[in-house]
Amino acid sequence: MSILGTRVVRTEDPVFLTRGATYTDDLTDERLTGALHLTLVRSPVAHATITSIDTAEALASPGVVAVVTGADLDLDPALLFPGANKSMTRPFLATERVRFVGEPVAAVLSEELYQGEDAAELVDVDYDPLPVVIDPLVAVNDETLLFPEAGTNIAAAYDYDGEPDPGFFDGCEVVVTRDLVNQRLAAAPLETRAASAFWEGDKLTAYISNQNAQGGRDEIAGWLGIDKDKVHVILPDVGGGFGAKIGSDPEFAIVAWLARQQGRPVRWNESRSENMTGMVQGRAQRQTITIGGTREGKVTHYRLDVTQDAGAYPRLGTFLPMFTRMMAPGTYDIPNVESRARVVVTNTTSIAAYRGAGRPEATAAIERAMDLFAAEIGKDPAEVRKLNVVSPDKFPFQTKGGVEYDSGEYAKAIDLALAESGYEGLRAEQKARRERGDVRQMGIGVSSYVEITGGGAFAEDASVEVHPDGSVTVLTGTSPHGQGHATAWAMLASEHLGIGLDKITVKHGDTELIPNGGGTMGSRSLQTGGIAVHQAAGELVDLAKQRAADLLEASVDDLEVDTDTASITVRGVPGSKHVTFAELAAAEQLKVDTTWDGKKATFPFGAHVCVVEVDTESGKVTVEKIIAVDDAGPILNPLLCEGQRHGGIAQGIAQALLEEVVYDDEGQPLTGTFADYGIPSAAELPSFDLVEMTTPTPVNPMGYKGIGEAGTIGSTPATQSAVVDALSHLGIRHIDMPLTPLRVWEAIQTASEGVTK
Amino acid sequence: MKVQISVNGEDTSADVEPRLLLAHYLREQVGLKATNIGCDTTSCGACTVLLDGEAVKSCTLLAVQAEGQSVTTMEGLEGASEGQPTHPVTAAFRAEHGLQCGFCTPGMVMSAVSLISHDDDLDERKVREGLEGNLCRCTGYHNIVRAVLVAAGKDPDAEQKAEAESDALRTAPGFSRGESAEEARA
């Protein structure tokens, strides 16, 4: 029986559940002995000129070894995203100007952690305030410039060089337009950012908490101006990333530079308060949607206009609206689609990838548009969706977003979600409650989604080696941070070799072991790194057969793997001679290095239904039920897959109802700790109902698509729609996220005063 | 100041600053790194340990406040010293896939141990409320809640089964929420 598709518990868990994982702050590497603690002094103001920095008192503080400012640091300011306006570089420690609260201004090195925190308080920085711009729709006017030398706040623009065609919607029977906010979110991995670094001669070793060792190495080397062969990056266990730990962080370069300058190892582990301002954040889009079509419900035209807040220094957020534009039409076969986007800097924390990275924003927009359109023509939102989705016979489907969807059955996913939810019964109950005028109203939200996984990075290296003792080492360029690759990749190798999971070790996140790799992001790992392991194990079997042919005096074509004994045998000859993989490995190294290059992304899809109860007196929303139909092709390990979906769904609900990074007009973060930022606990969430569909992709031999971000993409619009649906009889058509009790209550009050939204 | 604290049954002592947090004492002085620190505001619960059997957030307590008391961390649970999650809670977390990145896990496990020891009639709602002080960004809590129910000897699917029954009733004509199932049957 194949191990693939079975619920294998994680091989990594015994360590995690006994002595705990080894995160960057838990390292026992002897070369880190005596490491200095780095404490960063961060700007308390959002936009200012630095007039002076006095470090004397801090330097005299107990245990302090050095206090370093930007003037001491010989690192050139870096452009943190290559596609952004070239003038928008970031100094590693601010020298002349600060552009967001949390920007590092000075570095304190101390023998002990608490000493550094004490001394950081004593660094005296004088700031001369500058006007602050927080709202991206104000920043585009260029009245307050963050980078005067750039002459603009626009970091990048895509098809934003003129006004769109005013006649685009001519001929539509119905046109609906709406401004939307896709709010800024904090990634908030429970492990904050951390790094430890030391030098041996001219060679740097850096442990970082990150999703991509190789990308981190390249960036750190580039920032330090040294050859990447001189940089060894290791990712220990990583306590969550969610996209925000892709690549590298400027702080890592500071740690490495200080370790070189001091000739001593340096450790850095930021506080949560630093993390909430210093770590990249996600989403932060303002959107205008316009949708047009027939009174019968056929959507013929869709336009999406995106203003992406980049934060103070453009990072991966510069690219996010590209994904949003790519996925703009969602699951729908809309003949006319246009979109444009601009990316603008503001005096806030930088924006980068976070859980879906541009795709949830696209889905939220088109799904809101579908609901608004359905409401306008007075039809059921689920029916309008089904009328417009791409039909199964059209795949591969060239979309108006400029990508090719590989495979899908979108209407079937909607039907499954509706059936599982008991949709008709729910609508009947909703009607009854409305007729009774219940205080607690029910809402039902339906979403249909498709996402791109493995977008833009399709190749991955893998290596499989069998050792003479029968154990196996798998090397992969992907870097798990909770996804369970150690188990999943071992399953893929075991399937080919018949060697037990207990004998298979999966290694990742080390640039000396695996020099090339793309890391774990964009739900790409299984379809790239996993397929590479599958391919490597297959090639290893081929190699083993070639070697076994002589020993067994048989043609290679007559040989097969006996997975019960992890050996090569002659087909159809019971009891014949056989040779085990271990024996072959004892004779000669048995190892295969390979590269998988799928060349194409895949497009998992699904449909979610969310049922909420809204207390119309308080505005409180309770999620009663969420049904998630997700199709990521065949499932390697249902246990891991369900876990990924659960986490995504929770985050999707959290964005819809709770989470938002908020700044005041002066650029002060009002959500700078977990006490202010609304992460849901177990008490705020229900259990989830999962339904599977399996539509394999033709773009790789196993049919695998990605699953990591699906839950987030599908559940956010379903939840938002459900709340609006609960209040639609009051004339409410839209409420911006997060739909907090206050926002919902205000919407109800406004509606009851006769002003519909 | 000198403190003496029993940690996982072993006597430990050190001369510490009065302001040293218990979490830092455990991690840096005793060298037990399973207990993690995830926030500054006692919100995330990653640092939860047992103090004389009661769940506490060790980033909110000073080491000197634990003077003379007994602390249990995840490393002190049954099977941990042999590297095997054989304690009912750790075993259930593994079986139910109640962890992903693992950072919240030691705190979550210790909260669960405390919760189970204080209530022998747990259900899903009580577990969810009992874990309110422990945040997780990976799992969506679904499997954590299941794991705690399994460890408590409860069938995690029991409520789902009951709910399915009530759903069937709910969609029956004349039934609406707010009535009990008995009323609806009547």
mmCIF file with all atom_site columns, N, CA and C in Angstrom, chain A residues 10 16 23 25-26 114 118 186-188 190 272-273 354-355 433 482 624-625 639 643 646-647 659 680-682 685-688, chain B residues 19 21 24 27 34 38 40 74 90 94 97 100-104 124-125 128 132 135 137-142 167 176-177:
data_model
loop_
_atom_site.group_PDB
_atom_site.id
_atom_site.type_symbol
_atom_site.label_atom_id
_atom_site.label_alt_id
_atom_site.label_comp_id
_atom_site.label_asym_id
_atom_site.label_entity_id
_atom_site.label_seq_id
_atom_site.pdbx_PDB_ins_code
_atom_site.Cartn_x
_atom_site.Cartn_y
_atom_site.Cartn_z
_atom_site.occupancy
_atom_site.B_iso_or_equiv
_atom_site.pdbx_formal_charge
_atom_site.auth_seq_id
_atom_site.auth_comp_id
_atom_site.auth_asym_id
_atom_site.auth_atom_id
_atom_site.pdbx_PDB_model_num
ATOM 1   N N  . ARG A 1 10  ? 3.587   13.582 12.424 1.00 0.00 ? 10  ARG A N  1
ATOM 2   C CA . ARG A 1 10  ? 4.856   14.209 12.059 1.00 0.00 ? 10  ARG A CA 1
ATOM 3   C C  . ARG A 1 10  ? 6.062   13.557 12.750 1.00 0.00 ? 10  ARG A C  1
ATOM 4   N N  . PHE A 1 16  ? 9.833   18.426 19.254 1.00 0.00 ? 16  PHE A N  1
ATOM 5   C CA . PHE A 1 16  ? 9.031   19.627 19.535 1.00 0.00 ? 16  PHE A CA 1
ATOM 6   C C  . PHE A 1 16  ? 8.236   19.483 20.841 1.00 0.00 ? 16  PHE A C  1
ATOM 7   N N  . TYR A 1 23  ? 14.952  27.210 18.195 1.00 0.00 ? 23  TYR A N  1
ATOM 8   C CA . TYR A 1 23  ? 14.816  28.450 17.430 1.00 0.00 ? 23  TYR A CA 1
ATOM 9   C C  . TYR A 1 23  ? 16.122  29.241 17.537 1.00 0.00 ? 23  TYR A C  1
ATOM 10  N N  . ASP A 1 25  ? 16.987  31.801 19.027 1.00 0.00 ? 25  ASP A N  1
ATOM 11  C CA . ASP A 1 25  ? 17.372  32.252 20.368 1.00 0.00 ? 25  ASP A CA 1
ATOM 12  C C  . ASP A 1 25  ? 17.702  31.083 21.315 1.00 0.00 ? 25  ASP A C  1
ATOM 13  N N  . ASP A 1 26  ? 17.607  29.862 20.770 1.00 0.00 ? 26  ASP A N  1
ATOM 14  C CA . ASP A 1 26  ? 17.851  28.679 21.620 1.00 0.00 ? 26  ASP A CA 1
ATOM 15  C C  . ASP A 1 26  ? 19.156  27.983 21.253 1.00 0.00 ? 26  ASP A C  1
ATOM 16  N N  . TYR A 1 114 ? 19.608  42.593 29.490 1.00 0.00 ? 114 TYR A N  1
ATOM 17  C CA . TYR A 1 114 ? 18.951  43.682 30.217 1.00 0.00 ? 114 TYR A CA 1
ATOM 18  C C  . TYR A 1 114 ? 19.814  44.954 30.207 1.00 0.00 ? 114 TYR A C  1
ATOM 19  N N  . ASP A 1 118 ? 18.618  48.702 29.027 1.00 0.00 ? 118 ASP A N  1
ATOM 20  C CA . ASP A 1 118 ? 18.805  49.902 29.866 1.00 0.00 ? 118 ASP A CA 1
ATOM 21  C C  . ASP A 1 118 ? 19.540  50.988 29.084 1.00 0.00 ? 118 ASP A C  1
ATOM 22  N N  . ALA A 1 186 ? -0.628  42.717 10.584 1.00 0.00 ? 186 ALA A N  1
ATOM 23  C CA . ALA A 1 186 ? 0.681   42.332 11.124 1.00 0.00 ? 186 ALA A CA 1
ATOM 24  C C  . ALA A 1 186 ? 0.837   40.825 10.960 1.00 0.00 ? 186 ALA A C  1
ATOM 25  N N  . ALA A 1 187 ? 1.990   40.410 10.434 1.00 0.00 ? 187 ALA A N  1
ATOM 26  C CA . ALA A 1 187 ? 2.207   38.971 10.265 1.00 0.00 ? 187 ALA A CA 1
ATOM 27  C C  . ALA A 1 187 ? 2.237   38.278 11.620 1.00 0.00 ? 187 ALA A C  1
ATOM 28  N N  . ALA A 1 188 ? 2.901   38.906 12.573 1.00 0.00 ? 188 ALA A N  1
ATOM 29  C CA . ALA A 1 188 ? 2.912   38.424 13.958 1.00 0.00 ? 188 ALA A CA 1
ATOM 30  C C  . ALA A 1 188 ? 3.201   36.938 14.120 1.00 0.00 ? 188 ALA A C  1
ATOM 31  N N  . LEU A 1 190 ? 4.723   33.943 16.037 1.00 0.00 ? 190 LEU A N  1
ATOM 32  C CA . LEU A 1 190 ? 4.955   33.963 17.488 1.00 0.00 ? 190 LEU A CA 1
ATOM 33  C C  . LEU A 1 190 ? 6.438   34.090 17.817 1.00 0.00 ? 190 LEU A C  1
ATOM 34  N N  . ARG A 1 272 ? 8.482   41.907 21.073 1.00 0.00 ? 272 ARG A N  1
ATOM 35  C CA . ARG A 1 272 ? 7.229   41.948 20.313 1.00 0.00 ? 272 ARG A CA 1
ATOM 36  C C  . ARG A 1 272 ? 6.906   43.376 19.882 1.00 0.00 ? 272 ARG A C  1
ATOM 37  N N  . SER A 1 273 ? 7.158   44.337 20.762 1.00 0.00 ? 273 SER A N  1
ATOM 38  C CA . SER A 1 273 ? 6.844   45.723 20.399 1.00 0.00 ? 273 SER A CA 1
ATOM 39  C C  . SER A 1 273 ? 7.673   46.165 19.199 1.00 0.00 ? 273 SER A C  1
ATOM 40  N N  . TYR A 1 354 ? 2.463   38.560 2.890  1.00 0.00 ? 354 TYR A N  1
ATOM 41  C CA . TYR A 1 354 ? 1.827   37.996 4.075  1.00 0.00 ? 354 TYR A CA 1
ATOM 42  C C  . TYR A 1 354 ? 0.669   37.095 3.650  1.00 0.00 ? 354 TYR A C  1
ATOM 43  N N  . ARG A 1 355 ? 0.736   35.856 3.976  1.00 0.00 ? 355 ARG A N  1
ATOM 44  C CA . ARG A 1 355 ? -0.351  34.882 3.837  1.00 0.00 ? 355 ARG A CA 1
ATOM 45  C C  . ARG A 1 355 ? -1.246  35.104 2.620  1.00 0.00 ? 355 ARG A C  1
ATOM 46  N N  . ARG A 1 433 ? -36.062 34.588 10.756 1.00 0.00 ? 433 ARG A N  1
ATOM 47  C CA . ARG A 1 433 ? -35.544 35.530 11.763 1.00 0.00 ? 433 ARG A CA 1
ATOM 48  C C  . ARG A 1 433 ? -35.878 36.976 11.389 1.00 0.00 ? 433 ARG A C  1
ATOM 49  N N  . GLY A 1 482 ? 6.897   25.077 10.052 1.00 0.00 ? 482 GLY A N  1
ATOM 50  C CA . GLY A 1 482 ? 5.649   24.563 10.600 1.00 0.00 ? 482 GLY A CA 1
ATOM 51  C C  . GLY A 1 482 ? 4.854   23.693 9.652  1.00 0.00 ? 482 GLY A C  1
ATOM 52  N N  . GLU A 1 624 ? -20.594 31.081 13.280 1.00 0.00 ? 624 GLU A N  1
ATOM 53  C CA . GLU A 1 624 ? -21.258 29.848 13.687 1.00 0.00 ? 624 GLU A CA 1
ATOM 54  C C  . GLU A 1 624 ? -20.668 28.645 12.985 1.00 0.00 ? 624 GLU A C  1
ATOM 55  N N  . LYS A 1 625 ? -20.297 28.849 11.742 1.00 0.00 ? 625 LYS A N  1
ATOM 56  C CA . LYS A 1 625 ? -19.899 27.701 10.940 1.00 0.00 ? 625 LYS A CA 1
ATOM 57  C C  . LYS A 1 625 ? -19.096 28.197 9.755  1.00 0.00 ? 625 LYS A C  1
ATOM 58  N N  . LEU A 1 639 ? -3.331  14.853 7.053  1.00 0.00 ? 639 LEU A N  1
ATOM 59  C CA . LEU A 1 639 ? -3.175  15.489 8.366  1.00 0.00 ? 639 LEU A CA 1
ATOM 60  C C  . LEU A 1 639 ? -2.507  16.862 8.209  1.00 0.00 ? 639 LEU A C  1
ATOM 61  N N  . GLY A 1 643 ? -4.177  20.733 8.477  1.00 0.00 ? 643 GLY A N  1
ATOM 62  C CA . GLY A 1 643 ? -3.563  21.714 9.377  1.00 0.00 ? 643 GLY A CA 1
ATOM 63  C C  . GLY A 1 643 ? -3.304  23.038 8.668  1.00 0.00 ? 643 GLY A C  1
ATOM 64  N N  . HIS A 1 646 ? -6.682  24.740 8.188  1.00 0.00 ? 646 HIS A N  1
ATOM 65  C CA . HIS A 1 646 ? -7.200  25.312 9.446  1.00 0.00 ? 646 HIS A CA 1
ATOM 66  C C  . HIS A 1 646 ? -6.561  26.664 9.746  1.00 0.00 ? 646 HIS A C  1
ATOM 67  N N  . GLY A 1 647 ? -5.235  26.692 9.653  1.00 0.00 ? 647 GLY A N  1
ATOM 68  C CA . GLY A 1 647 ? -4.529  27.929 9.979  1.00 0.00 ? 647 GLY A CA 1
ATOM 69  C C  . GLY A 1 647 ? -4.932  29.061 9.061  1.00 0.00 ? 647 GLY A C  1
ATOM 70  N N  . GLU A 1 659 ? -8.545  41.852 12.806 1.00 0.00 ? 659 GLU A N  1
ATOM 71  C CA . GLU A 1 659 ? -7.173  42.378 12.780 1.00 0.00 ? 659 GLU A CA 1
ATOM 72  C C  . GLU A 1 659 ? -7.033  43.613 11.901 1.00 0.00 ? 659 GLU A C  1
ATOM 73  N N  . PRO A 1 680 ? -7.063  36.524 17.072 1.00 0.00 ? 680 PRO A N  1
ATOM 74  C CA . PRO A 1 680 ? -8.089  35.694 17.705 1.00 0.00 ? 680 PRO A CA 1
ATOM 75  C C  . PRO A 1 680 ? -7.477  34.576 18.542 1.00 0.00 ? 680 PRO A C  1
ATOM 76  N N  . SER A 1 681 ? -8.124  34.267 19.640 1.00 0.00 ? 681 SER A N  1
ATOM 77  C CA . SER A 1 681 ? -7.742  33.101 20.438 1.00 0.00 ? 681 SER A CA 1
ATOM 78  C C  . SER A 1 681 ? -8.712  31.971 20.090 1.00 0.00 ? 681 SER A C  1
ATOM 79  N N  . ALA A 1 682 ? -8.502  30.829 20.710 1.00 0.00 ? 682 ALA A N  1
ATOM 80  C CA . ALA A 1 682 ? -9.391  29.689 20.473 1.00 0.00 ? 682 ALA A CA 1
ATOM 81  C C  . ALA A 1 682 ? -10.846 30.054 20.771 1.00 0.00 ? 682 ALA A C  1
ATOM 82  N N  . LEU A 1 685 ? -13.019 31.559 17.816 1.00 0.00 ? 685 LEU A N  1
ATOM 83  C CA . LEU A 1 685 ? -13.168 30.822 16.563 1.00 0.00 ? 685 LEU A CA 1
ATOM 84  C C  . LEU A 1 685 ? -13.968 29.545 16.772 1.00 0.00 ? 685 LEU A C  1
ATOM 85  N N  . PRO A 1 686 ? -14.626 29.093 15.718 1.00 0.00 ? 686 PRO A N  1
ATOM 86  C CA . PRO A 1 686 ? -15.309 27.800 15.790 1.00 0.00 ? 686 PRO A CA 1
ATOM 87  C C  . PRO A 1 686 ? -14.376 26.698 15.287 1.00 0.00 ? 686 PRO A C  1
ATOM 88  N N  . SER A 1 687 ? -14.844 25.474 15.310 1.00 0.00 ? 687 SER A N  1
ATOM 89  C CA . SER A 1 687 ? -14.164 24.426 14.564 1.00 0.00 ? 687 SER A CA 1
ATOM 90  C C  . SER A 1 687 ? -14.580 24.562 13.101 1.00 0.00 ? 687 SER A C  1
ATOM 91  N N  . PHE A 1 688 ? -13.807 23.957 12.233 1.00 0.00 ? 688 PHE A N  1
ATOM 92  C CA . PHE A 1 688 ? -14.020 24.170 10.804 1.00 0.00 ? 688 PHE A CA 1
ATOM 93  C C  . PHE A 1 688 ? -14.480 22.881 10.127 1.00 0.00 ? 688 PHE A C  1
ATOM 94  N N  . ARG B 2 19  ? 14.786  42.093 39.138 1.00 0.00 ? 19  ARG B N  1
ATOM 95  C CA . ARG B 2 19  ? 13.836  42.283 38.040 1.00 0.00 ? 19  ARG B CA 1
ATOM 96  C C  . ARG B 2 19  ? 13.865  41.136 37.030 1.00 0.00 ? 19  ARG B C  1
ATOM 97  N N  . LEU B 2 21  ? 12.978  38.157 34.940 1.00 0.00 ? 21  LEU B N  1
ATOM 98  C CA . LEU B 2 21  ? 11.724  37.433 34.727 1.00 0.00 ? 21  LEU B CA 1
ATOM 99  C C  . LEU B 2 21  ? 11.948  35.931 34.896 1.00 0.00 ? 21  LEU B C  1
ATOM 100 N N  . HIS B 2 24  ? 13.140  34.241 31.756 1.00 0.00 ? 24  HIS B N  1
ATOM 101 C CA . HIS B 2 24  ? 14.572  34.359 31.482 1.00 0.00 ? 24  HIS B CA 1
ATOM 102 C C  . HIS B 2 24  ? 15.394  33.503 32.442 1.00 0.00 ? 24  HIS B C  1
ATOM 103 N N  . ARG B 2 27  ? 15.228  30.033 30.995 1.00 0.00 ? 27  ARG B N  1
ATOM 104 C CA . ARG B 2 27  ? 15.939  29.888 29.724 1.00 0.00 ? 27  ARG B CA 1
ATOM 105 C C  . ARG B 2 27  ? 17.447  30.102 29.882 1.00 0.00 ? 27  ARG B C  1
ATOM 106 N N  . ALA B 2 34  ? 12.708  25.182 26.150 1.00 0.00 ? 34  ALA B N  1
ATOM 107 C CA . ALA B 2 34  ? 11.389  24.902 25.566 1.00 0.00 ? 34  ALA B CA 1
ATOM 108 C C  . ALA B 2 34  ? 10.430  26.066 25.814 1.00 0.00 ? 34  ALA B C  1
ATOM 109 N N  . GLY B 2 38  ? 7.102   35.153 23.605 1.00 0.00 ? 38  GLY B N  1
ATOM 110 C CA . GLY B 2 38  ? 6.550   35.623 22.339 1.00 0.00 ? 38  GLY B CA 1
ATOM 111 C C  . GLY B 2 38  ? 6.052   37.047 22.344 1.00 0.00 ? 38  GLY B C  1
ATOM 112 N N  . ASP B 2 40  ? 5.511   40.988 24.906 1.00 0.00 ? 40  ASP B N  1
ATOM 113 C CA . ASP B 2 40  ? 5.929   41.778 26.075 1.00 0.00 ? 40  ASP B CA 1
ATOM 114 C C  . ASP B 2 40  ? 4.763   42.045 27.016 1.00 0.00 ? 40  ASP B C  1
ATOM 115 N N  . MET B 2 74  ? 7.589   22.100 30.026 1.00 0.00 ? 74  MET B N  1
ATOM 116 C CA . MET B 2 74  ? 7.281   20.950 29.172 1.00 0.00 ? 74  MET B CA 1
ATOM 117 C C  . MET B 2 74  ? 8.356   19.871 29.288 1.00 0.00 ? 74  MET B C  1
ATOM 118 N N  . THR B 2 90  ? 0.962   15.648 25.543 1.00 0.00 ? 90  THR B N  1
ATOM 119 C CA . THR B 2 90  ? 1.907   15.726 24.419 1.00 0.00 ? 90  THR B CA 1
ATOM 120 C C  . THR B 2 90  ? 1.596   14.632 23.396 1.00 0.00 ? 90  THR B C  1
ATOM 121 N N  . ARG B 2 94  ? 0.539   15.291 19.392 1.00 0.00 ? 94  ARG B N  1
ATOM 122 C CA . ARG B 2 94  ? 1.157   14.669 18.219 1.00 0.00 ? 94  ARG B CA 1
ATOM 123 C C  . ARG B 2 94  ? 0.107   13.944 17.382 1.00 0.00 ? 94  ARG B C  1
ATOM 124 N N  . HIS B 2 97  ? -2.169  16.335 15.493 1.00 0.00 ? 97  HIS B N  1
ATOM 125 C CA . HIS B 2 97  ? -1.466  17.386 14.746 1.00 0.00 ? 97  HIS B CA 1
ATOM 126 C C  . HIS B 2 97  ? -1.801  18.772 15.330 1.00 0.00 ? 97  HIS B C  1
ATOM 127 N N  . GLN B 2 100 ? 2.255   23.221 14.667 1.00 0.00 ? 100 GLN B N  1
ATOM 128 C CA . GLN B 2 100 ? 2.906   23.387 13.369 1.00 0.00 ? 100 GLN B CA 1
ATOM 129 C C  . GLN B 2 100 ? 4.313   23.948 13.596 1.00 0.00 ? 100 GLN B C  1
ATOM 130 N N  . CYS B 2 101 ? 4.448   25.280 13.728 1.00 0.00 ? 101 CYS B N  1
ATOM 131 C CA . CYS B 2 101 ? 5.809   25.801 13.933 1.00 0.00 ? 101 CYS B CA 1
ATOM 132 C C  . CYS B 2 101 ? 6.336   25.458 15.313 1.00 0.00 ? 101 CYS B C  1
ATOM 133 N N  . GLY B 2 102 ? 5.453   25.192 16.247 1.00 0.00 ? 102 GLY B N  1
ATOM 134 C CA . GLY B 2 102 ? 5.868   24.704 17.563 1.00 0.00 ? 102 GLY B CA 1
ATOM 135 C C  . GLY B 2 102 ? 6.213   25.766 18.587 1.00 0.00 ? 102 GLY B C  1
ATOM 136 N N  . PHE B 2 103 ? 6.157   27.032 18.213 1.00 0.00 ? 103 PHE B N  1
ATOM 137 C CA . PHE B 2 103 ? 6.613   28.071 19.147 1.00 0.00 ? 103 PHE B CA 1
ATOM 138 C C  . PHE B 2 103 ? 5.641   28.243 20.312 1.00 0.00 ? 103 PHE B C  1
ATOM 139 N N  . CYS B 2 104 ? 4.360   28.170 20.020 1.00 0.00 ? 104 CYS B N  1
ATOM 140 C CA . CYS B 2 104 ? 3.363   28.321 21.095 1.00 0.00 ? 104 CYS B CA 1
ATOM 141 C C  . CYS B 2 104 ? 3.195   27.032 21.880 1.00 0.00 ? 104 CYS B C  1
ATOM 142 N N  . GLU B 2 124 ? -15.883 21.260 24.274 1.00 0.00 ? 124 GLU B N  1
ATOM 143 C CA . GLU B 2 124 ? -15.167 22.137 23.344 1.00 0.00 ? 124 GLU B CA 1
ATOM 144 C C  . GLU B 2 124 ? -15.194 23.593 23.812 1.00 0.00 ? 124 GLU B C  1
ATOM 145 N N  . ARG B 2 125 ? -16.342 24.055 24.258 1.00 0.00 ? 125 ARG B N  1
ATOM 146 C CA . ARG B 2 125 ? -16.447 25.461 24.666 1.00 0.00 ? 125 ARG B CA 1
ATOM 147 C C  . ARG B 2 125 ? -15.512 25.765 25.829 1.00 0.00 ? 125 ARG B C  1
ATOM 148 N N  . ARG B 2 128 ? -11.923 25.867 24.612 1.00 0.00 ? 128 ARG B N  1
ATOM 149 C CA . ARG B 2 128 ? -11.634 27.112 23.888 1.00 0.00 ? 128 ARG B CA 1
ATOM 150 C C  . ARG B 2 128 ? -11.463 28.278 24.854 1.00 0.00 ? 128 ARG B C  1
ATOM 151 N N  . GLU B 2 132 ? -7.798  30.584 26.129 1.00 0.00 ? 132 GLU B N  1
ATOM 152 C CA . GLU B 2 132 ? -7.901  31.948 25.602 1.00 0.00 ? 132 GLU B CA 1
ATOM 153 C C  . GLU B 2 132 ? -6.603  32.738 25.773 1.00 0.00 ? 132 GLU B C  1
ATOM 154 N N  . LEU B 2 135 ? -1.977  32.171 22.415 1.00 0.00 ? 135 LEU B N  1
ATOM 155 C CA . LEU B 2 135 ? -2.206  32.442 20.999 1.00 0.00 ? 135 LEU B CA 1
ATOM 156 C C  . LEU B 2 135 ? -1.404  31.494 20.122 1.00 0.00 ? 135 LEU B C  1
ATOM 157 N N  . ARG B 2 137 ? -0.608  31.095 15.808 1.00 0.00 ? 137 ARG B N  1
ATOM 158 C CA . ARG B 2 137 ? -0.818  31.698 14.487 1.00 0.00 ? 137 ARG B CA 1
ATOM 159 C C  . ARG B 2 137 ? -0.887  30.652 13.385 1.00 0.00 ? 137 ARG B C  1
ATOM 160 N N  . CYS B 2 138 ? -0.583  29.396 13.706 1.00 0.00 ? 138 CYS B N  1
ATOM 161 C CA . CYS B 2 138 ? -0.470  28.381 12.648 1.00 0.00 ? 138 CYS B CA 1
ATOM 162 C C  . CYS B 2 138 ? -1.686  27.485 12.516 1.00 0.00 ? 138 CYS B C  1
ATOM 163 N N  . THR B 2 139 ? -2.204  27.003 13.623 1.00 0.00 ? 139 THR B N  1
ATOM 164 C CA . THR B 2 139 ? -3.114  25.849 13.558 1.00 0.00 ? 139 THR B CA 1
ATOM 165 C C  . THR B 2 139 ? -4.582  26.206 13.462 1.00 0.00 ? 139 THR B C  1
ATOM 166 N N  . GLY B 2 140 ? -4.932  27.469 13.719 1.00 0.00 ? 140 GLY B N  1
ATOM 167 C CA . GLY B 2 140 ? -6.349  27.821 13.766 1.00 0.00 ? 140 GLY B CA 1
ATOM 168 C C  . GLY B 2 140 ? -7.062  27.209 14.965 1.00 0.00 ? 140 GLY B C  1
ATOM 169 N N  . TYR B 2 141 ? -6.297  26.597 15.866 1.00 0.00 ? 141 TYR B N  1
ATOM 170 C CA . TYR B 2 141 ? -6.755  26.000 17.129 1.00 0.00 ? 141 TYR B CA 1
ATOM 171 C C  . TYR B 2 141 ? -7.571  24.721 16.953 1.00 0.00 ? 141 TYR B C  1
ATOM 172 N N  . HIS B 2 142 ? -8.067  24.471 15.761 1.00 0.00 ? 142 HIS B N  1
ATOM 173 C CA . HIS B 2 142 ? -8.968  23.324 15.542 1.00 0.00 ? 142 HIS B CA 1
ATOM 174 C C  . HIS B 2 142 ? -8.366  22.048 16.141 1.00 0.00 ? 142 HIS B C  1
ATOM 175 N N  . ASP B 2 167 ? -28.646 20.314 13.623 1.00 0.00 ? 167 ASP B N  1
ATOM 176 C CA . ASP B 2 167 ? -28.780 20.947 12.308 1.00 0.00 ? 167 ASP B CA 1
ATOM 177 C C  . ASP B 2 167 ? -29.938 20.330 11.534 1.00 0.00 ? 167 ASP B C  1
ATOM 178 N N  . SER B 2 176 ? -36.543 26.988 14.811 1.00 0.00 ? 176 SER B N  1
ATOM 179 C CA . SER B 2 176 ? -35.553 28.032 14.661 1.00 0.00 ? 176 SER B CA 1
ATOM 180 C C  . SER B 2 176 ? -34.660 28.038 15.876 1.00 0.00 ? 176 SER B C  1
ATOM 181 N N  . ARG B 2 177 ? -33.489 28.612 15.719 1.00 0.00 ? 177 ARG B N  1
ATOM 182 C CA . ARG B 2 177 ? -32.537 28.626 16.826 1.00 0.00 ? 177 ARG B CA 1
ATOM 183 C C  . ARG B 2 177 ? -33.102 29.425 17.991 1.00 0.00 ? 177 ARG B C  1
#
